Each structure stands twice: as C-alpha cells, then as structure tokens.
CSV table of C-alpha atoms and ligand atoms in Angstrom, one decimal:
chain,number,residue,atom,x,y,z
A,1,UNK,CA,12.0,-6.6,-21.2
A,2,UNK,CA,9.1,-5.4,-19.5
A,3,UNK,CA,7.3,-1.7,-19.7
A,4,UNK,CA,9.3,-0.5,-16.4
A,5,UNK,CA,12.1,-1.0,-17.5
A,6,UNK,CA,14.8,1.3,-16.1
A,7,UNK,CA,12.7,2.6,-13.7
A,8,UNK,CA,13.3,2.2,-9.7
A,9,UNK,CA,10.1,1.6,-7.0
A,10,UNK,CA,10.5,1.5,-3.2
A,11,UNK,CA,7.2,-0.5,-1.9
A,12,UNK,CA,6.8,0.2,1.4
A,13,UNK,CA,5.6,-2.3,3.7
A,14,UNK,CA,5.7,-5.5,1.2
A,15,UNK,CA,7.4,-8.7,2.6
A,16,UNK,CA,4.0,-9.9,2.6
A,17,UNK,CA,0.4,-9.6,1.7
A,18,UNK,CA,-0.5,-6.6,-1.0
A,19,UNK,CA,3.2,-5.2,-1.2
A,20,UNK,CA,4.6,-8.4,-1.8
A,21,UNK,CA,2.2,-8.9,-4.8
A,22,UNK,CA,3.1,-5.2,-6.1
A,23,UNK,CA,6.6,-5.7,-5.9
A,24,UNK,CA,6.9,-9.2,-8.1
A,25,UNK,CA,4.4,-7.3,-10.6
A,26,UNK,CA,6.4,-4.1,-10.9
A,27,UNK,CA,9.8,-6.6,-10.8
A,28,UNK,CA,7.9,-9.2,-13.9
A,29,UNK,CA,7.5,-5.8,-16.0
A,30,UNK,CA,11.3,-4.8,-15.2
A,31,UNK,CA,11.5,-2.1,-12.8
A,32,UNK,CA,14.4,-2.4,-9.8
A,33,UNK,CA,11.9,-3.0,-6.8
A,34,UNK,CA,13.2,-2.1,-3.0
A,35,UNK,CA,11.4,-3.9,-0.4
A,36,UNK,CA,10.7,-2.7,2.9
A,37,UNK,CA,9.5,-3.9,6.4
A,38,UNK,CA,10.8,-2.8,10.3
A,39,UNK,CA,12.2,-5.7,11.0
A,40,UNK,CA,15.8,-7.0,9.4
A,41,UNK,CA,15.9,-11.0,9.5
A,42,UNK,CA,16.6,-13.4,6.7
A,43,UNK,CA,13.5,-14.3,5.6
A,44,UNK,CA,12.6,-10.4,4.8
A,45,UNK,CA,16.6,-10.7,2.7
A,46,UNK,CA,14.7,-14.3,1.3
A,47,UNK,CA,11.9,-12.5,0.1
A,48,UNK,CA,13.6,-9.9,-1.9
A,49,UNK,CA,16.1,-12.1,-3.4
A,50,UNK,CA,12.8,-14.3,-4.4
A,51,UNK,CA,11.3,-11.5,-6.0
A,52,UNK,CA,14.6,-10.8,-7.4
A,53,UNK,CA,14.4,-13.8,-9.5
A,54,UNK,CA,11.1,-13.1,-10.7
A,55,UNK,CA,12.6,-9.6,-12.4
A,56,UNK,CA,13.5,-9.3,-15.5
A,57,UNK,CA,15.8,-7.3,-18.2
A,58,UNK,CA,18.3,-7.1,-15.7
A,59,UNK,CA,16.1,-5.6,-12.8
A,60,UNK,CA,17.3,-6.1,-9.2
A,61,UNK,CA,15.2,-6.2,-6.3
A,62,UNK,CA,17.0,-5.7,-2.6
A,63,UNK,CA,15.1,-5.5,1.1
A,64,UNK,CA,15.7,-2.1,3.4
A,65,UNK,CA,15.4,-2.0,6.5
A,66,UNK,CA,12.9,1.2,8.1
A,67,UNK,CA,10.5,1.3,10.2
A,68,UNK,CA,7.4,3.5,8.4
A,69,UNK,CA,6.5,4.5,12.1
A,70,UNK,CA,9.7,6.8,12.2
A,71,UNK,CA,9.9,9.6,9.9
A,72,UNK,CA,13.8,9.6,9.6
A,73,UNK,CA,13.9,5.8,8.9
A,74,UNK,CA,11.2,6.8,6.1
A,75,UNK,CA,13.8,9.3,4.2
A,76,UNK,CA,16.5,6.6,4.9
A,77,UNK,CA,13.9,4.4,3.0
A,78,UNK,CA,14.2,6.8,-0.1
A,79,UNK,CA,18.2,8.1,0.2
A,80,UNK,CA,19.2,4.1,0.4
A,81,UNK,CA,17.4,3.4,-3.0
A,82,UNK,CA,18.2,6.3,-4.7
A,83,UNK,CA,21.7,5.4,-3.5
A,84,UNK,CA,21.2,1.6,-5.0
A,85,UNK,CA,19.7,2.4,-8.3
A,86,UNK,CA,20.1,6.2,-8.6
A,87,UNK,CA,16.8,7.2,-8.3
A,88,UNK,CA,12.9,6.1,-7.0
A,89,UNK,CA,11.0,6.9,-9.8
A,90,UNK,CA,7.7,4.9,-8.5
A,91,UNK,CA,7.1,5.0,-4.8
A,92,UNK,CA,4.3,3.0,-3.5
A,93,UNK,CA,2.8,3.7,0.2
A,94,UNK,CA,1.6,0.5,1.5
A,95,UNK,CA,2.7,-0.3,4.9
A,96,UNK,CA,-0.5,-0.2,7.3
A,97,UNK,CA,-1.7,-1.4,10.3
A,98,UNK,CA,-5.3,-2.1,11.6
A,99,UNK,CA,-6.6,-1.7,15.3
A,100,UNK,CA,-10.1,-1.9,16.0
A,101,UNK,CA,-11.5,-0.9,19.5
A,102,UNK,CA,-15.0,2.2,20.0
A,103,UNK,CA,-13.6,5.7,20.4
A,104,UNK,CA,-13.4,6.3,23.7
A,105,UNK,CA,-11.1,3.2,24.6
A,106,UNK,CA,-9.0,3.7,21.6
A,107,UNK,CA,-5.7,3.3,23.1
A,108,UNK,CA,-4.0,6.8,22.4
A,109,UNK,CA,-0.2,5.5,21.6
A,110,UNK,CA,-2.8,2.9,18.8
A,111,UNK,CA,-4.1,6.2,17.6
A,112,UNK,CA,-0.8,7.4,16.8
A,113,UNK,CA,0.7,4.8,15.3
A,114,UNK,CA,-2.1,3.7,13.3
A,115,UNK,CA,-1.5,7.6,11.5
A,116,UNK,CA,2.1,7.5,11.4
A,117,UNK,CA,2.4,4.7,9.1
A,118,UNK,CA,-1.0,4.7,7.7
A,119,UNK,CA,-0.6,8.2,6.9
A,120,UNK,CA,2.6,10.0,8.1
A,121,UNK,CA,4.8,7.8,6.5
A,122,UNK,CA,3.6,8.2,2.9
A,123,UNK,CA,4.3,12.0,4.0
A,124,UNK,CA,7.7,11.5,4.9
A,125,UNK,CA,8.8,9.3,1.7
A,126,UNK,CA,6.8,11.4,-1.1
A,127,UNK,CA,8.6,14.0,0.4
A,128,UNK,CA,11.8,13.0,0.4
A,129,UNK,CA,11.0,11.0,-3.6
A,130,UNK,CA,9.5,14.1,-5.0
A,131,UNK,CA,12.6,16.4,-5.6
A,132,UNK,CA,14.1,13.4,-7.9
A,133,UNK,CA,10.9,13.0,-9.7
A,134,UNK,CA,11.0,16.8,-10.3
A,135,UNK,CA,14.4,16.7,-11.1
A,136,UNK,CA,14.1,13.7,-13.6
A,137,UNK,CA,10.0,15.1,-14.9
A,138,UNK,CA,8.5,11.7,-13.9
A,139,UNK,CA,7.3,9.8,-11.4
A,140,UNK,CA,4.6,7.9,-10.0
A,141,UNK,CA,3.6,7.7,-6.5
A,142,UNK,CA,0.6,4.9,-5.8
A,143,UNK,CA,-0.9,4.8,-2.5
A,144,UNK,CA,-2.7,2.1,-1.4
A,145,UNK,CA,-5.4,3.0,0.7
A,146,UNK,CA,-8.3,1.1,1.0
A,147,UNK,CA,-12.3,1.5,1.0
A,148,UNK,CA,-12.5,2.8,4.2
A,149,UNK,CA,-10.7,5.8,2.9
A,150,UNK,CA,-14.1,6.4,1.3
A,151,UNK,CA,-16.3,5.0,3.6
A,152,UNK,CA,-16.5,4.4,7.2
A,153,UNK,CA,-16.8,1.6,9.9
A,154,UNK,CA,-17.6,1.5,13.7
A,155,UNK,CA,-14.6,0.9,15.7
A,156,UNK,CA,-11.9,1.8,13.1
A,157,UNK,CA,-11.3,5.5,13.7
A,158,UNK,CA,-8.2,5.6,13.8
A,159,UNK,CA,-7.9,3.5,10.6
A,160,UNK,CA,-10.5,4.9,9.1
A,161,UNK,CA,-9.0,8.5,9.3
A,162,UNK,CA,-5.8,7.9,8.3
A,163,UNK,CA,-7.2,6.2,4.9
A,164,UNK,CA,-9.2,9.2,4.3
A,165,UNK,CA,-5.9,11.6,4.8
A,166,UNK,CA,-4.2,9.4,2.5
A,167,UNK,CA,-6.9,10.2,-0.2
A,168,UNK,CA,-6.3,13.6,1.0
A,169,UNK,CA,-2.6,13.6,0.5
A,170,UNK,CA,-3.2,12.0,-3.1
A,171,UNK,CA,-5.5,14.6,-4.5
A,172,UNK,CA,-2.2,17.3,-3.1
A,173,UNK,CA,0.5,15.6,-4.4
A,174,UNK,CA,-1.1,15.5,-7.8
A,175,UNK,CA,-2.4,19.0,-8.0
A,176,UNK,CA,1.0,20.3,-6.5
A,177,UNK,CA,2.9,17.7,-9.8
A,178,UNK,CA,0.1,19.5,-12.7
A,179,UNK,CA,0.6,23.2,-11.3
A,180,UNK,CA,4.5,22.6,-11.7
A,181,UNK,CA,3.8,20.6,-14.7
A,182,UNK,CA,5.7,17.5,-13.8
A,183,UNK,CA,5.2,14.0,-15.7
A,184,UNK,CA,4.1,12.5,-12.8
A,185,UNK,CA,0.9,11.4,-11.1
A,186,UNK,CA,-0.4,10.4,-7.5
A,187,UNK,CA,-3.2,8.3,-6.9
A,188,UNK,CA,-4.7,5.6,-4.3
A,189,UNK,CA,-6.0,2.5,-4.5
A,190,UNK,CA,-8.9,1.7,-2.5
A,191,UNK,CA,-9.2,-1.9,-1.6
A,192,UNK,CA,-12.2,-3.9,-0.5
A,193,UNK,CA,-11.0,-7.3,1.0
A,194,UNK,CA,-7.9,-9.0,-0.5
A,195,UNK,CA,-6.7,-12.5,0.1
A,196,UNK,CA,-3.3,-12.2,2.2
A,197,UNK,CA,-1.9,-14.5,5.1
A,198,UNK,CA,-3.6,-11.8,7.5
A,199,UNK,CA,-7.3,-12.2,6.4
A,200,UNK,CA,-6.9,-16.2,5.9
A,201,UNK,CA,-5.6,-15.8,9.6
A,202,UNK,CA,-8.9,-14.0,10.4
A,203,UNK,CA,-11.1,-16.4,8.6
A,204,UNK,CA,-9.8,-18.9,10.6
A,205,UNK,CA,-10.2,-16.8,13.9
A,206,UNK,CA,-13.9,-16.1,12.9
A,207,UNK,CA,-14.8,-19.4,12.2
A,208,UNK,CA,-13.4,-20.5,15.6
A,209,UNK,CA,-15.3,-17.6,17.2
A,210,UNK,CA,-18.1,-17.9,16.0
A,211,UNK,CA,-18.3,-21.5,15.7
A,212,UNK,CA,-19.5,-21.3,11.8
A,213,UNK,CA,-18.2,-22.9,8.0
A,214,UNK,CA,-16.3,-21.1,5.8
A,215,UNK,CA,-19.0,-20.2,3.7
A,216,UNK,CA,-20.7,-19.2,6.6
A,217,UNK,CA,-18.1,-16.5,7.8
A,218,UNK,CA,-17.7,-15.1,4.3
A,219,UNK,CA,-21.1,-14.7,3.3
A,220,UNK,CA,-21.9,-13.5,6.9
A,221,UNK,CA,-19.3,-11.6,8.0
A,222,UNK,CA,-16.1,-10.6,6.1
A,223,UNK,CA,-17.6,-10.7,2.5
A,224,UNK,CA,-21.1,-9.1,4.0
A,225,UNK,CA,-20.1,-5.6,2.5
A,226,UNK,CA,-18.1,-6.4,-0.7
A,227,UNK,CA,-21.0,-7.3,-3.3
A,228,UNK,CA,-19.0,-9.7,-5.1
A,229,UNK,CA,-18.4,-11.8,-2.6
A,230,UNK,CA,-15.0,-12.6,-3.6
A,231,UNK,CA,-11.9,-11.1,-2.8
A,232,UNK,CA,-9.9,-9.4,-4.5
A,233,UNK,CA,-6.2,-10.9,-4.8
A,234,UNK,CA,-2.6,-9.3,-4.5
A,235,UNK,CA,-2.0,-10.5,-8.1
A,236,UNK,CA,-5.3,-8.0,-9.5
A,237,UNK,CA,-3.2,-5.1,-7.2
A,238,UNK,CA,-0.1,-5.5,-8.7
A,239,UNK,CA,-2.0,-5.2,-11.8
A,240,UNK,CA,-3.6,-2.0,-11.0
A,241,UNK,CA,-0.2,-0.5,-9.6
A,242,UNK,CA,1.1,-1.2,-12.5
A,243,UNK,CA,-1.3,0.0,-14.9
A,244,UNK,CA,-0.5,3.3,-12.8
A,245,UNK,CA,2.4,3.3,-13.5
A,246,UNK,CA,2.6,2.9,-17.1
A,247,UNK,CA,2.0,6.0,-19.9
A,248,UNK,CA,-1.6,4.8,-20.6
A,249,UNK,CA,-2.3,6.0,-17.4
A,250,UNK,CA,-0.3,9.2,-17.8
A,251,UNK,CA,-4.1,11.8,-16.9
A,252,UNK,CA,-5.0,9.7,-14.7
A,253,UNK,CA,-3.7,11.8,-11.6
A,254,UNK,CA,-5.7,12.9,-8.0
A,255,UNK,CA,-7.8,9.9,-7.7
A,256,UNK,CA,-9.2,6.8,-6.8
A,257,UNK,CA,-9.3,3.2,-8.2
A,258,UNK,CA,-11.8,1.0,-6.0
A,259,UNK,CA,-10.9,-2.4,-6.2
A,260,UNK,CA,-13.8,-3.5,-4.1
A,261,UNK,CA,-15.9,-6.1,-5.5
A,262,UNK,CA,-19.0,-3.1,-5.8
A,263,UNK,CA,-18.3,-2.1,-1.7
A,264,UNK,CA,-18.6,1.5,-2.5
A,265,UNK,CA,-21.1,1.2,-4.9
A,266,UNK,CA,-23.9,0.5,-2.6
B,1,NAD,P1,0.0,-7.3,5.7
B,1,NAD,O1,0.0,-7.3,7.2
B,1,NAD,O2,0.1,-8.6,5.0
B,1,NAD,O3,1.3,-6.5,5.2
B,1,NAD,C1,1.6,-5.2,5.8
B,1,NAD,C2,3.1,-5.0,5.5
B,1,NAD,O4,3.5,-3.8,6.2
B,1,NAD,C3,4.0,-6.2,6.1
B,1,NAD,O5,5.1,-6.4,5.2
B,1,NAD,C4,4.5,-5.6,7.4
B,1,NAD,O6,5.7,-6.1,7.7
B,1,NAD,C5,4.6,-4.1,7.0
B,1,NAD,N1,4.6,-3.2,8.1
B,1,NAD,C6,3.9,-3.1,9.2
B,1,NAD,N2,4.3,-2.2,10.0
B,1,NAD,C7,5.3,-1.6,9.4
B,1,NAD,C8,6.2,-0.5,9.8
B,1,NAD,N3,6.1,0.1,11.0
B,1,NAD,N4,7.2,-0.2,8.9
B,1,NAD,C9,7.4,-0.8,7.8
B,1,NAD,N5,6.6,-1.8,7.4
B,1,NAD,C10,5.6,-2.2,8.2
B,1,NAD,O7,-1.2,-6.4,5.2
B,1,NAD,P2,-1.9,-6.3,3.8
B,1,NAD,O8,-3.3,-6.8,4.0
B,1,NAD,O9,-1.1,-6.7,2.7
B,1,NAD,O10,-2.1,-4.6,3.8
B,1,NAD,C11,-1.3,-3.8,3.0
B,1,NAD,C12,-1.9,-2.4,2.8
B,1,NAD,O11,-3.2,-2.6,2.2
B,1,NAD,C13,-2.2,-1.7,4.2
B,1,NAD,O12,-2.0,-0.3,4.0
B,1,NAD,C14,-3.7,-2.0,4.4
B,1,NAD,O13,-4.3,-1.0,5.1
B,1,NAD,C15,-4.2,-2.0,2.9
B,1,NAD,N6,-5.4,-2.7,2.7
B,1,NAD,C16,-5.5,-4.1,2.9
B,1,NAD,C17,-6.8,-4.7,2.7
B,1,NAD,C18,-6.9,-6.2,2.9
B,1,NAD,O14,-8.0,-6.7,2.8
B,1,NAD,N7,-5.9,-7.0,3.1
B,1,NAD,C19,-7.9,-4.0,2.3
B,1,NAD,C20,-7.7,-2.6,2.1
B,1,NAD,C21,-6.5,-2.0,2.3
C-alpha cells in the first residue's frame, strides 16, 4: 500500500504529458486519481483505465470530462470526484496552454484563454476543493506552473502572466489554509523543459526549421536556457507532486519548487 493511500486527487489536464506522469505517480503510491481533459473519446477512457492498473491498495483511477476553459465545467470537475470517491483531498492544476506571438498581435480571444486555464481554472477548482479540505483539516493543492512564472520571455505574455498569477494564487491559498489553521498546503512547481509528446513534437519542428541535428537544436535552441541541458522528465514531476503531498512536506506551504535544470539560477 502506498503513502496516499485513502486519499483522492483530481489532476487536471493529464491524459498526456506532465499530468499523465502525476497521475500514475500519485496512483503507484495509492491515492484514487481522476483524470481530466475537454475532450471525451476512448482513448482519454484508455488512459485512465491504464493508469488504473498501475494503482495500487485498491485505488481506482476514472477520466472526467471538463473543459478547464469553463468555470462551471471546473466545479463539475471537483463535485463529480467528490461524488466518486467522497472527497478530493489533493488537487493538482495542470492543464495549460502555450501561444506565442509580440504584444501587440497577441490575438485577444488567445489572451483569454491562455488565463482561463492557465490561471482561472486553478481558481475555479481550489475553490470549489477547499471547503472539503476544511471540512476534512487536509489537503494538498500542487500547482504546476512553470519557470516562466518566475521569469520572463519575449512573445509569451500571455503565458508568461498567467504563470506568475498562479504563483500568486499559491502564496494565497496557503496563507488563507495557516491563518485558519488547516493541515493543508499549496504550492507550485516551476518547470524548466520536460520531455512530453509536445516538446519531441517541437524538436522535430525545429530541426526541420531550421535545418539543424538534434544536438544542434537542443544545445542551441530549446536547452539554451536550462543549464543542465537535460530535461527534466514527467516521471521526476510526479515525484516532486508527490513528495508534496506526503507529511514530510507538511511546512512546506506558499512556495516554489524549480525543477529547471539551474534556469532560474542564472
Ligand atoms: P501537454 O499538452 O502534453 O498536456 C496538457 C494537458 O492539458 C493535456 O492533457 C490536454 O488535453 C489538457 N488540456 C488542454 N486544454 C485543456 C482544457 N481546456 N481543459 C482541460 N484540459 C486541457 O502539456 P505538458 O507539457 O504536459 O504541460 C502540462 C503543464 O505543465 C502546463 O500547465 C504547462 O504550462 C506546464 N509546463 C510544461 C513544461 C514543458 O516543458 N512541457 C514546462 C513548464 C511548465
């Protein structure tokens, strides 16, 4: 049985990439995960009922349907859980979106949706998770931001602003949990460059663009600002969620964990 055990996540945006690694992690150590995405076909059904199998002590792991973009399909997100398992004791805001364009051509319905589910949407849920927490005195909320919610690039406002209100929103939730002295925490995670199907996508776009190796593109271009060089993988996030989530990390509350290769260090 593993340290979750008898506790409930909702992982929000995680039939693939970084939330898919969170959710078998949190699942291995035995908490009942709910999957999310917008859309509602089999494979997003496959992919819970693979991370189902990778559960253990009895967890159960089921996909819901909501699009993060929508604040009433966000508490639907949270009530259809609680419903399942009677109760979302770890909630983990992870569904994002990237859009990169200057300022003055950002595309103003881009803007907007880049902050409702970059941002809004971890609004909506904690929102609608936190009276249970309160109710039950625990809880963990995780967000995963990334190191542009410390830092900034060109051409990624809208991203880039939404990260850093999700660090905002952390420090909140946290103070708002110690001042009503609640046993539970909120903090983000604040990735450099991971491995998922969408950067191996983009490797192979930049390699095409820009007619260069591999090696070339990393060292050059994606990898330029993480001082490691490598990335970091969906396994080492479902690590650090979990590590949030567990009692060793019971002070650790209104922060950030970098998992960045050195980015922010520089
Ligand atoms: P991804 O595209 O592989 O996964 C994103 C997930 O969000 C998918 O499951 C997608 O279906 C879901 N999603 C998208 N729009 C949604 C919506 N409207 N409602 C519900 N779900 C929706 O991306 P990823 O690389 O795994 O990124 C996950 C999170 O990590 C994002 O918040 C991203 O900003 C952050 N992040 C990623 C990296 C990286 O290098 N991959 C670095 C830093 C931060």
């Amino acid at each position: 049985m593993g340290d979750l055990s008898g506790k409930t996540a909702v992982v929000t945006g995680s039939t693939s990439g970084i939330g898919l690694g969170i959710a078998k992690v949190l699942a291995a150590r035995g908490a009942n995960v709910a999957l999310n995405s917008f859309s509602d076909t089999e494979s997003d059904h496959a992919v819970a009922a693979e991370v189902a199998k990778l559960a253990t002590g009895g967890a159960r792991a089921l996909y819901v349907q909501a699009d993060m973009s929508d604040p009433e399909a966000c508490v639907r997100l949270i009530r259809k859980a609680e419903a399942e398992f009677g109760a979302v004791d770890i909630l983990v805001n992870n569904a994002g979106v990237q859009f990169v364009s200057p300022v003055e051509e950002f595309p103003v319905a881009k803007w907007d949706q880049i902050l409702a589910i970059n941002l809004s949407s971890a609004f909506h849920t904690a929102r609608a998770a936190i009276p249970g927490m309160k109710q039950r005195n625990w809880g963990r909320i995780v967000n995963i931001a990334s190191a542009h919610g410390l830092t900034a690039s060109p051409y990624k406002s809208a991203y880039v602003a939404a990260k850093h209100g999700l660090v905002g929103l952390t420090k909140t939730i946290a103070l708002e949990f110690a001042e009503e002295k609640i046993k539970a925490t909120c903090n983000a995670i604040c990735p450099g460059y991971v491995w998922t199907p969408l950067v191996a996508g983009q490797l192979a776009d930049q390699m095409k663009a820009h007619g260069m190796t591999k090696e070339e593109v990393l060292e050059k271009i994606m990898l330029a600002r993480q001082p490691s060089r490598e990335f970091a993988t969906v396994e080492q996030l479902g690590g650090t969620t979990a590590f949030l989530c567990s009692e060793d990390a019971a002070q650790i509350t209104g922060t950030t964990i970098s998992v960045d290769g050195g980015w922010t260090a520089l």
